[in-house]
């Protein structure tokens, strides 16, 4: 078995993994292991954007309150404050890495999404994730300290106790992460990537569900590897469902961004009646869990296969400019969203649980971090 030595090992090539790689490359050699091509990640498929306090009529307190309200009392408020207060800096970091976000009158064009009471969604039309991934990949390729291993699949994490069982006791103070066994998918060869610092950035578990917005790689193996090495896993029951994926046999659950509802689109029954006000005062802009459950209930109650998202009240020119990818994809599948309603269903979207970490992303295994 061949061995490679690195200062930092990153498993996963989405926004979390690549950002970590770029920042740690200042301090040593970094390996990025990804089981398909570098761009293949949940990040690359994200449409809507990133929430951050960037306008004069917004505040950290407003964003904090919106997040806690959407979390139905289950949020760790320390984590919410950390997220909210670091949001603007995270956006600035992405801009420094080369991400180009949509502008309006020489300022960021901030969108609206469910659960928010202010416009705070930074986006690049309706291909935000693809633009972020492009910028990060270009920056990674320019870094001499980062080595990328595409089509390599991490198989198992390795601890010191596993490498030297005679000297290191499992779970002891000396039992730190030592790297990972990685399979080269082209040859089937197993390689040992040695590193005292490992970041798991492997995404969620969406592909265990029939309807999901996730790519095929979101199969939960990072969480499984962490559990096998003894890391604590928590809150796995918290799976977020996106309310509006296109219902079409060939669409593979193409996402209709929440930002479309932010611009005025409404959820309706097949007969044309809007129903979300019956479930929440914010109507179609209620938090995702509420909207997804409401759609699910409507489908089960009345026997629908789907409900409709009515986008016809949005100015057609505005729709085509703001959502060019969604517009083109709907046309490809036989729907003109500027003239007719779009059939949608909820789909598995975001894994809220996973490997348990502290406020610095440390797991209970020394040297093992998770995003």
Short mmCIF file of N, CA, C and O in Angstrom, two decimals, residues 203-206 208-209 219-224 227 232-241 350-356:
data_model
loop_
_atom_site.label_atom_id
_atom_site.label_comp_id
_atom_site.label_asym_id
_atom_site.label_seq_id
_atom_site.Cartn_x
_atom_site.Cartn_y
_atom_site.Cartn_z
N UNK A 203 -20.64 16.20 3.05
CA UNK A 203 -22.04 16.44 2.73
C UNK A 203 -22.98 15.49 3.46
O UNK A 203 -22.61 14.86 4.45
N UNK A 204 -24.20 15.39 2.96
CA UNK A 204 -25.25 14.71 3.69
C UNK A 204 -25.61 13.33 3.17
O UNK A 204 -24.75 12.60 2.66
N UNK A 205 -26.90 12.98 3.28
CA UNK A 205 -27.36 11.61 3.02
C UNK A 205 -28.54 11.58 2.05
O UNK A 205 -29.29 10.61 2.00
N UNK A 206 -28.69 12.64 1.24
CA UNK A 206 -29.90 12.79 0.43
C UNK A 206 -30.25 11.61 -0.45
O UNK A 206 -31.42 11.33 -0.71
N UNK A 208 -30.36 8.56 0.04
CA UNK A 208 -31.12 7.45 0.61
C UNK A 208 -32.63 7.66 0.41
O UNK A 208 -33.42 6.76 0.69
N UNK A 209 -33.01 8.84 -0.09
CA UNK A 209 -34.42 9.16 -0.32
C UNK A 209 -34.75 9.05 -1.81
O UNK A 209 -33.89 9.29 -2.67
N UNK A 219 -24.18 10.29 -0.07
CA UNK A 219 -24.60 8.97 0.40
C UNK A 219 -24.23 8.67 1.85
O UNK A 219 -24.33 7.55 2.30
N UNK A 220 -23.78 9.70 2.57
CA UNK A 220 -23.59 9.54 4.01
C UNK A 220 -22.34 8.79 4.45
O UNK A 220 -22.19 8.48 5.63
N UNK A 221 -21.42 8.51 3.52
CA UNK A 221 -20.27 7.68 3.92
C UNK A 221 -19.31 8.42 4.87
O UNK A 221 -18.60 7.79 5.65
N UNK A 222 -19.26 9.76 4.80
CA UNK A 222 -18.42 10.50 5.73
C UNK A 222 -18.88 10.34 7.17
O UNK A 222 -18.07 10.15 8.09
N UNK A 223 -20.20 10.40 7.36
CA UNK A 223 -20.76 10.21 8.69
C UNK A 223 -20.49 8.79 9.18
O UNK A 223 -20.14 8.57 10.35
N UNK A 224 -20.61 7.82 8.28
CA UNK A 224 -20.36 6.42 8.64
C UNK A 224 -18.90 6.21 9.04
O UNK A 224 -18.60 5.52 10.03
N UNK A 227 -18.31 7.59 12.50
CA UNK A 227 -18.89 6.73 13.55
C UNK A 227 -18.01 5.50 13.77
O UNK A 227 -17.82 5.06 14.91
N UNK A 232 -18.66 10.98 17.80
CA UNK A 232 -20.08 11.06 18.18
C UNK A 232 -20.91 11.59 17.02
O UNK A 232 -20.53 12.56 16.37
N UNK A 233 -22.02 10.93 16.77
CA UNK A 233 -22.98 11.36 15.74
C UNK A 233 -24.28 11.74 16.43
O UNK A 233 -24.70 11.08 17.38
N UNK A 234 -24.91 12.83 15.98
CA UNK A 234 -26.10 13.32 16.68
C UNK A 234 -27.13 13.91 15.70
O UNK A 234 -26.78 14.32 14.59
N UNK A 235 -28.38 13.94 16.16
CA UNK A 235 -29.46 14.65 15.46
C UNK A 235 -29.71 14.17 14.03
O UNK A 235 -30.11 14.94 13.16
N UNK A 236 -29.49 12.87 13.81
CA UNK A 236 -29.67 12.35 12.45
C UNK A 236 -31.13 12.36 11.99
O UNK A 236 -31.40 12.23 10.79
N UNK A 237 -32.05 12.53 12.94
CA UNK A 237 -33.47 12.57 12.54
C UNK A 237 -33.84 13.90 11.89
O UNK A 237 -34.92 14.03 11.29
N UNK A 238 -32.95 14.90 11.98
CA UNK A 238 -33.28 16.22 11.44
C UNK A 238 -32.85 16.32 9.98
O UNK A 238 -31.76 16.76 9.65
N UNK A 239 -33.74 15.88 9.11
CA UNK A 239 -33.52 15.99 7.66
C UNK A 239 -34.41 17.09 7.13
O UNK A 239 -35.63 17.06 7.33
N UNK A 240 -33.80 18.09 6.51
CA UNK A 240 -34.60 19.17 5.94
C UNK A 240 -35.08 18.79 4.55
O UNK A 240 -34.30 18.26 3.74
N UNK A 241 -36.35 19.02 4.29
CA UNK A 241 -36.92 18.79 2.96
C UNK A 241 -37.16 20.13 2.28
O UNK A 241 -37.76 21.02 2.86
N UNK A 350 -31.32 18.76 2.93
CA UNK A 350 -30.20 19.17 3.78
C UNK A 350 -30.17 18.35 5.06
O UNK A 350 -31.15 18.27 5.77
N UNK A 351 -29.00 17.74 5.31
CA UNK A 351 -28.81 16.97 6.55
C UNK A 351 -28.43 17.93 7.67
O UNK A 351 -27.35 18.50 7.65
N UNK A 352 -29.34 18.12 8.64
CA UNK A 352 -29.06 19.06 9.73
C UNK A 352 -28.25 18.41 10.85
O UNK A 352 -27.54 19.09 11.58
N UNK A 353 -28.35 17.10 10.99
CA UNK A 353 -27.55 16.40 11.98
C UNK A 353 -26.25 15.91 11.35
O UNK A 353 -25.85 16.37 10.28
N UNK A 354 -25.57 14.99 12.04
CA UNK A 354 -24.32 14.46 11.51
C UNK A 354 -23.29 14.29 12.60
O UNK A 354 -23.62 13.97 13.74
N UNK A 355 -22.03 14.52 12.25
CA UNK A 355 -20.95 14.36 13.22
C UNK A 355 -20.99 15.52 14.20
O UNK A 355 -21.01 16.68 13.80
N UNK A 356 -21.01 15.20 15.49
CA UNK A 356 -21.13 16.24 16.52
C UNK A 356 -19.81 16.98 16.69
O UNK A 356 -18.75 16.36 16.82
#
